[in-house]
mmCIF file of C-alpha atoms and ligand atoms in Angstrom:
data_model
loop_
_atom_site.group_PDB
_atom_site.id
_atom_site.type_symbol
_atom_site.label_atom_id
_atom_site.label_comp_id
_atom_site.label_asym_id
_atom_site.label_seq_id
_atom_site.Cartn_x
_atom_site.Cartn_y
_atom_site.Cartn_z
ATOM 1 C CA UNK U 467 -24.321 19.051 -10.154
ATOM 2 C CA UNK U 468 -20.709 17.939 -10.022
ATOM 3 C CA UNK U 469 -17.632 19.102 -8.232
ATOM 4 C CA UNK U 470 -15.063 21.262 -10.055
ATOM 5 C CA UNK U 471 -11.640 22.561 -9.010
ATOM 6 C CA UNK U 472 -13.326 25.706 -7.677
ATOM 7 C CA UNK U 473 -15.688 23.560 -5.613
ATOM 8 C CA UNK U 474 -12.786 21.590 -4.135
ATOM 9 C CA UNK U 475 -11.068 24.867 -3.272
ATOM 10 C CA UNK U 476 -14.261 26.076 -1.580
ATOM 11 C CA UNK U 477 -14.422 22.796 0.345
ATOM 12 C CA UNK U 478 -10.824 23.188 1.538
ATOM 13 C CA UNK U 479 -11.556 26.745 2.653
ATOM 14 C CA UNK U 480 -14.520 25.451 4.638
ATOM 15 C CA UNK U 481 -12.263 22.737 6.066
ATOM 16 C CA UNK U 482 -9.737 25.363 7.138
ATOM 17 C CA UNK U 483 -12.472 27.422 8.797
ATOM 18 C CA UNK U 484 -13.730 24.396 10.718
ATOM 19 C CA UNK U 485 -10.265 23.411 11.846
ATOM 20 C CA UNK U 486 -9.643 26.978 13.071
ATOM 21 C CA UNK U 487 -12.983 27.010 14.876
ATOM 22 C CA UNK U 488 -12.308 23.654 16.558
ATOM 23 C CA UNK U 489 -8.605 24.250 17.174
ATOM 24 C CA UNK U 490 -8.914 24.376 20.950
ATOM 25 C CA UNK U 491 -11.218 21.383 21.078
ATOM 26 C CA UNK U 492 -8.730 19.303 19.039
ATOM 27 C CA UNK U 493 -5.904 20.500 21.275
ATOM 28 C CA UNK U 494 -7.945 19.405 24.296
ATOM 29 C CA UNK U 495 -8.609 15.955 22.856
ATOM 30 C CA UNK U 496 -4.924 15.525 22.039
ATOM 31 C CA UNK U 497 -3.954 16.798 25.500
ATOM 32 C CA UNK U 498 -5.916 13.919 27.040
ATOM 33 C CA UNK U 499 -4.211 11.129 25.088
ATOM 34 C CA UNK U 500 -1.310 12.733 23.214
ATOM 35 C CA UNK U 501 0.788 15.880 23.252
ATOM 36 C CA UNK U 502 -1.835 18.600 22.795
ATOM 37 C CA UNK U 503 -0.733 19.697 19.336
ATOM 38 C CA UNK U 504 -3.324 18.234 16.952
ATOM 39 C CA UNK U 505 -5.422 21.413 16.776
ATOM 40 C CA UNK U 506 -2.339 23.509 16.213
ATOM 41 C CA UNK U 507 -0.942 21.128 13.586
ATOM 42 C CA UNK U 508 -4.193 21.031 11.626
ATOM 43 C CA UNK U 509 -4.782 24.772 11.866
ATOM 44 C CA UNK U 510 -1.270 25.544 10.643
ATOM 45 C CA UNK U 511 -1.611 23.057 7.794
ATOM 46 C CA UNK U 512 -4.996 24.188 6.534
ATOM 47 C CA UNK U 513 -4.101 27.880 6.776
ATOM 48 C CA UNK U 514 -1.121 27.098 4.544
ATOM 49 C CA UNK U 515 -3.339 25.118 2.152
ATOM 50 C CA UNK U 516 -5.723 28.050 1.740
ATOM 51 C CA UNK U 517 -2.843 30.475 1.194
ATOM 52 C CA UNK U 518 -1.332 28.185 -1.426
ATOM 53 C CA UNK U 519 -4.488 27.525 -3.468
ATOM 54 C CA UNK U 520 -5.018 31.289 -3.630
ATOM 55 C CA UNK U 521 -1.731 31.805 -5.428
ATOM 56 C CA UNK U 522 -1.288 28.551 -7.365
ATOM 57 C CA UNK U 523 -4.822 28.333 -8.864
ATOM 58 C CA UNK U 524 -4.760 24.629 -9.778
ATOM 59 C CA UNK U 525 -7.201 23.790 -12.577
ATOM 60 C CA UNK U 526 -8.619 20.336 -11.845
ATOM 61 C CA UNK U 527 -10.016 18.767 -8.650
ATOM 62 C CA UNK U 528 -7.077 16.348 -8.703
ATOM 63 C CA UNK U 529 -4.547 19.172 -8.939
ATOM 64 C CA UNK U 530 -6.190 20.964 -5.988
ATOM 65 C CA UNK U 531 -6.130 17.787 -3.893
ATOM 66 C CA UNK U 532 -2.497 17.149 -4.804
ATOM 67 C CA UNK U 533 -1.494 20.673 -3.839
ATOM 68 C CA UNK U 534 -3.333 20.258 -0.541
ATOM 69 C CA UNK U 535 -1.412 17.031 0.070
ATOM 70 C CA UNK U 536 2.009 18.524 -0.545
ATOM 71 C CA UNK U 537 1.279 21.556 1.643
ATOM 72 C CA UNK U 538 0.001 19.374 4.508
ATOM 73 C CA UNK U 539 3.043 17.103 4.294
ATOM 74 C CA UNK U 540 5.412 20.058 4.433
ATOM 75 C CA UNK U 541 3.644 22.155 7.099
ATOM 76 C CA UNK U 542 1.925 19.808 9.552
ATOM 77 C CA UNK U 543 4.282 18.392 12.102
ATOM 78 C CA UNK U 544 3.431 15.175 13.841
ATOM 79 C CA UNK U 545 1.919 11.930 12.695
ATOM 80 C CA UNK U 546 -1.158 13.508 11.196
ATOM 81 C CA UNK U 547 0.688 15.550 8.508
ATOM 82 C CA UNK U 548 2.022 12.635 6.480
ATOM 83 C CA UNK U 549 -1.195 10.684 7.116
ATOM 84 C CA UNK U 550 -3.544 13.410 5.890
ATOM 85 C CA UNK U 551 -1.035 14.252 3.168
ATOM 86 C CA UNK U 552 -1.079 10.680 1.906
ATOM 87 C CA UNK U 553 -4.880 10.620 2.070
ATOM 88 C CA UNK U 554 -5.185 13.721 -0.127
ATOM 89 C CA UNK U 555 -2.437 12.479 -2.462
ATOM 90 C CA UNK U 556 -4.237 9.176 -3.021
ATOM 91 C CA UNK U 557 -7.545 10.987 -3.429
ATOM 92 C CA UNK U 558 -5.887 13.163 -6.093
ATOM 93 C CA UNK U 559 -4.600 10.099 -7.926
ATOM 94 C CA UNK U 560 -8.032 8.452 -7.745
ATOM 95 C CA UNK U 561 -9.791 11.341 -9.503
ATOM 96 C CA UNK U 562 -7.051 11.741 -12.127
ATOM 97 C CA UNK U 563 -7.654 14.454 -14.704
ATOM 98 C CA UNK U 564 -11.437 14.581 -14.374
ATOM 99 C CA UNK U 565 -12.701 18.158 -14.364
ATOM 100 C CA UNK U 566 -16.115 17.670 -12.767
ATOM 101 C CA UNK U 567 -16.501 14.923 -10.153
ATOM 102 C CA UNK U 568 -19.783 13.088 -9.674
ATOM 103 C CA UNK U 569 -20.866 11.319 -6.492
ATOM 104 C CA UNK U 570 -19.151 8.093 -7.494
ATOM 105 C CA UNK U 571 -15.840 9.900 -8.063
ATOM 106 C CA UNK U 572 -16.111 11.579 -4.661
ATOM 107 C CA UNK U 573 -16.792 8.208 -3.011
ATOM 108 C CA UNK U 574 -13.810 6.744 -4.849
ATOM 109 C CA UNK U 575 -11.617 9.616 -3.625
ATOM 110 C CA UNK U 576 -12.626 9.043 0.016
ATOM 111 C CA UNK U 577 -11.891 5.324 -0.340
ATOM 112 C CA UNK U 578 -8.474 6.122 -1.829
ATOM 113 C CA UNK U 579 -7.849 8.456 1.112
ATOM 114 C CA UNK U 580 -8.546 5.674 3.592
ATOM 115 C CA UNK U 581 -6.309 3.287 1.667
ATOM 116 C CA UNK U 582 -3.529 5.877 1.776
ATOM 117 C CA UNK U 583 -3.816 6.358 5.535
ATOM 118 C CA UNK U 584 -3.757 2.594 6.062
ATOM 119 C CA UNK U 585 -0.795 2.119 3.704
ATOM 120 C CA UNK U 586 1.122 4.795 5.568
ATOM 121 C CA UNK U 587 0.135 4.185 9.181
ATOM 122 C CA UNK U 588 -0.824 0.486 9.205
ATOM 123 C CA UNK U 589 -3.771 1.064 11.534
ATOM 124 C CA UNK U 590 -6.759 -1.278 11.451
ATOM 125 C CA UNK U 591 -10.315 -0.799 12.707
ATOM 126 C CA UNK U 592 -10.559 -0.043 16.437
ATOM 127 C CA UNK U 593 -6.923 0.994 16.844
ATOM 128 C CA UNK U 594 -8.407 4.356 17.900
ATOM 129 C CA UNK U 595 -7.204 6.501 14.997
ATOM 130 C CA UNK U 596 -8.603 8.535 12.110
ATOM 131 C CA UNK U 597 -9.098 5.196 10.349
ATOM 132 C CA UNK U 598 -12.076 4.608 12.670
ATOM 133 C CA UNK U 599 -13.763 7.674 11.176
ATOM 134 C CA UNK U 600 -12.729 6.878 7.613
ATOM 135 C CA UNK U 601 -13.863 3.239 7.451
ATOM 136 C CA UNK U 602 -17.567 4.019 8.082
ATOM 137 C CA UNK U 603 -17.263 7.167 5.929
ATOM 138 C CA UNK U 604 -16.082 5.087 2.966
ATOM 139 C CA UNK U 605 -18.931 2.625 3.390
ATOM 140 C CA UNK U 606 -21.574 5.359 3.673
ATOM 141 C CA UNK U 607 -20.143 7.267 0.701
ATOM 142 C CA UNK U 608 -20.179 4.116 -1.417
ATOM 143 C CA UNK U 609 -23.803 3.396 -0.536
ATOM 144 C CA UNK U 610 -24.868 6.975 -1.266
ATOM 145 C CA UNK U 611 -23.035 6.998 -4.609
ATOM 146 C CA UNK U 612 -24.588 3.662 -5.558
ATOM 147 C CA UNK U 613 -28.027 5.151 -4.862
ATOM 148 C CA UNK U 614 -27.189 7.820 -7.433
ATOM 149 C CA UNK U 615 -26.485 10.694 -5.034
ATOM 150 C CA UNK U 616 -24.265 13.600 -6.083
ATOM 151 C CA UNK U 617 -21.141 14.948 -4.332
ATOM 152 C CA UNK U 618 -22.946 16.914 -1.605
ATOM 153 C CA UNK U 619 -25.060 13.981 -0.403
ATOM 154 C CA UNK U 620 -22.197 11.522 -0.737
ATOM 155 C CA UNK U 621 -20.063 13.800 1.448
ATOM 156 C CA UNK U 622 -22.916 14.345 3.914
ATOM 157 C CA UNK U 623 -23.400 10.587 4.302
ATOM 158 C CA UNK U 624 -19.647 10.141 4.764
ATOM 159 C CA UNK U 625 -19.544 12.929 7.354
ATOM 160 C CA UNK U 626 -22.418 11.527 9.427
ATOM 161 C CA UNK U 627 -20.828 8.085 9.467
ATOM 162 C CA UNK U 628 -17.431 9.583 10.331
ATOM 163 C CA UNK U 629 -18.920 11.400 13.339
ATOM 164 C CA UNK U 630 -20.376 8.138 14.614
ATOM 165 C CA UNK U 631 -17.030 6.425 14.002
ATOM 166 C CA UNK U 632 -15.164 9.177 15.850
ATOM 167 C CA UNK U 633 -17.594 9.005 18.768
ATOM 168 C CA UNK U 634 -17.102 5.239 18.899
ATOM 169 C CA UNK U 635 -13.348 5.693 19.481
ATOM 170 C CA UNK U 636 -14.075 6.961 23.001
ATOM 171 C CA UNK U 637 -14.010 3.619 24.883
ATOM 172 C CA UNK U 638 -11.213 2.142 22.761
ATOM 173 C CA UNK U 639 -7.655 1.525 23.907
ATOM 174 C CA UNK U 640 -5.223 3.051 21.402
ATOM 175 C CA UNK U 641 -2.986 0.643 19.527
ATOM 176 C CA UNK U 642 -1.313 3.103 17.136
ATOM 177 C CA UNK U 643 0.342 6.487 17.443
ATOM 178 C CA UNK U 644 1.281 8.475 20.496
ATOM 179 C CA UNK U 645 -1.922 7.588 22.358
ATOM 180 C CA UNK U 646 -0.883 3.926 22.365
ATOM 181 C CA UNK U 647 1.899 4.810 24.850
ATOM 182 C CA UNK U 648 -0.858 5.339 27.422
ATOM 183 C CA UNK U 649 -2.194 1.810 27.103
ATOM 184 C CA UNK U 650 -5.454 1.338 29.022
ATOM 185 C CA UNK U 651 -5.393 4.986 30.114
ATOM 186 C CA UNK U 652 -6.171 6.026 26.529
ATOM 187 C CA UNK U 653 -9.723 4.695 26.967
ATOM 188 C CA UNK U 654 -12.441 7.233 27.780
ATOM 189 C CA UNK U 655 -11.391 9.904 25.268
ATOM 190 C CA UNK U 656 -12.293 10.528 21.631
ATOM 191 C CA UNK U 657 -9.362 10.227 19.241
ATOM 192 C CA UNK U 658 -8.382 13.697 17.987
ATOM 193 C CA UNK U 659 -7.565 12.549 14.447
ATOM 194 C CA UNK U 660 -10.902 10.746 14.117
ATOM 195 C CA UNK U 661 -12.618 13.919 15.303
ATOM 196 C CA UNK U 662 -10.739 16.145 12.828
ATOM 197 C CA UNK U 663 -11.568 13.742 9.985
ATOM 198 C CA UNK U 664 -15.270 13.940 10.816
ATOM 199 C CA UNK U 665 -15.130 17.742 11.113
ATOM 200 C CA UNK U 666 -13.391 18.075 7.749
ATOM 201 C CA UNK U 667 -15.923 15.836 6.007
ATOM 202 C CA UNK U 668 -18.798 17.870 7.467
ATOM 203 C CA UNK U 669 -17.189 21.083 6.222
ATOM 204 C CA UNK U 670 -16.663 19.574 2.754
ATOM 205 C CA UNK U 671 -20.293 18.387 2.684
ATOM 206 C CA UNK U 672 -21.625 21.776 3.744
ATOM 207 C CA UNK U 673 -19.493 23.545 1.137
ATOM 208 C CA UNK U 674 -20.763 21.167 -1.549
ATOM 209 C CA UNK U 675 -24.358 21.440 -0.318
ATOM 210 C CA UNK U 676 -24.305 25.214 -0.258
ATOM 211 C CA UNK U 677 -24.277 25.322 -4.049
ATOM 212 C CA UNK U 678 -26.415 22.302 -4.977
HETATM 213 P P1 ADP F 1222 1.258 13.422 16.877
HETATM 214 O O1 ADP F 1222 0.586 12.177 17.358
HETATM 215 O O2 ADP F 1222 2.544 13.152 16.216
HETATM 216 O O3 ADP F 1222 1.337 14.477 17.939
HETATM 217 P P2 ADP F 1222 -1.114 14.697 15.836
HETATM 218 O O4 ADP F 1222 -1.417 15.008 17.241
HETATM 219 O O5 ADP F 1222 -1.230 15.821 14.853
HETATM 220 O O6 ADP F 1222 0.309 14.016 15.688
HETATM 221 O O7 ADP F 1222 -2.109 13.571 15.303
HETATM 222 C C1 ADP F 1222 -2.552 12.545 16.143
HETATM 223 C C2 ADP F 1222 -3.573 11.716 15.378
HETATM 224 O O8 ADP F 1222 -2.944 11.006 14.325
HETATM 225 C C3 ADP F 1222 -4.226 10.643 16.231
HETATM 226 O O9 ADP F 1222 -5.317 11.155 16.934
HETATM 227 C C4 ADP F 1222 -4.624 9.586 15.215
HETATM 228 O O10 ADP F 1222 -5.933 9.801 14.715
HETATM 229 C C5 ADP F 1222 -3.648 9.806 14.089
HETATM 230 N N1 ADP F 1222 -2.689 8.708 14.002
HETATM 231 C C6 ADP F 1222 -1.552 8.538 14.692
HETATM 232 N N2 ADP F 1222 -0.921 7.405 14.299
HETATM 233 C C7 ADP F 1222 -1.692 6.861 13.324
HETATM 234 C C8 ADP F 1222 -1.598 5.697 12.482
HETATM 235 N N3 ADP F 1222 -0.555 4.859 12.576
HETATM 236 N N4 ADP F 1222 -2.587 5.457 11.588
HETATM 237 C C9 ADP F 1222 -3.636 6.307 11.493
HETATM 238 N N5 ADP F 1222 -3.778 7.415 12.229
HETATM 239 C C10 ADP F 1222 -2.832 7.688 13.135
HETATM 240 MG MG1 MG F 1223 -0.295 15.276 18.898
#
């Protein structure tokens, strides 16, 4: 079973619900090594995304992802807005006009998302950013797609790997973003953006799995 525009909308709704549920946790993580707004930024952005897809009713997965990107860019303050926005924009471009995504297309979209974040923010592995969740997610998604898995399992593999990647940011010293201002004092905390990436992927996987 593939992934249609309606499925992507359902995934974004699930993402919004997760972000709302973990708002305070993300604020807490960002309080430790940033400015305590990541949960608020993400919650505001995803609420706006859900409101927009309700009225705009985009017809392909790519159109939904593109709409999500533009809403995130215009509503999320902070570094994470343009970064997530670019990720969703690149994911949209990667799936083009396809109407029903298979596992390989979903894996390709996640890879395009990572490439977008890197193009925009110039972070590399172990800089303690969302890239540390996305790199293992891309690898796991690729492997799952190559084994012939569909969207739900590809997303589930990506989500599991992203959680491990996010967890592994804890001992790192930040080299990008606001947390890098803390230098060595940024060690000992999970990166909020890596955590939100993992949470979103889990929500997307659960939404996809709920109907497969
Ligand atoms: P701000 O840092 O402007 O307050 P947020 O708190 O919403 O924005 O987002 C912070 C998150 O953004 C970090 O936890 C990190 O994952 C991510 N981030 C910041 N800079 C970069 C970058 N250059 N590349 C990738 N991710 C980044
Ligand atoms: Mg912040």
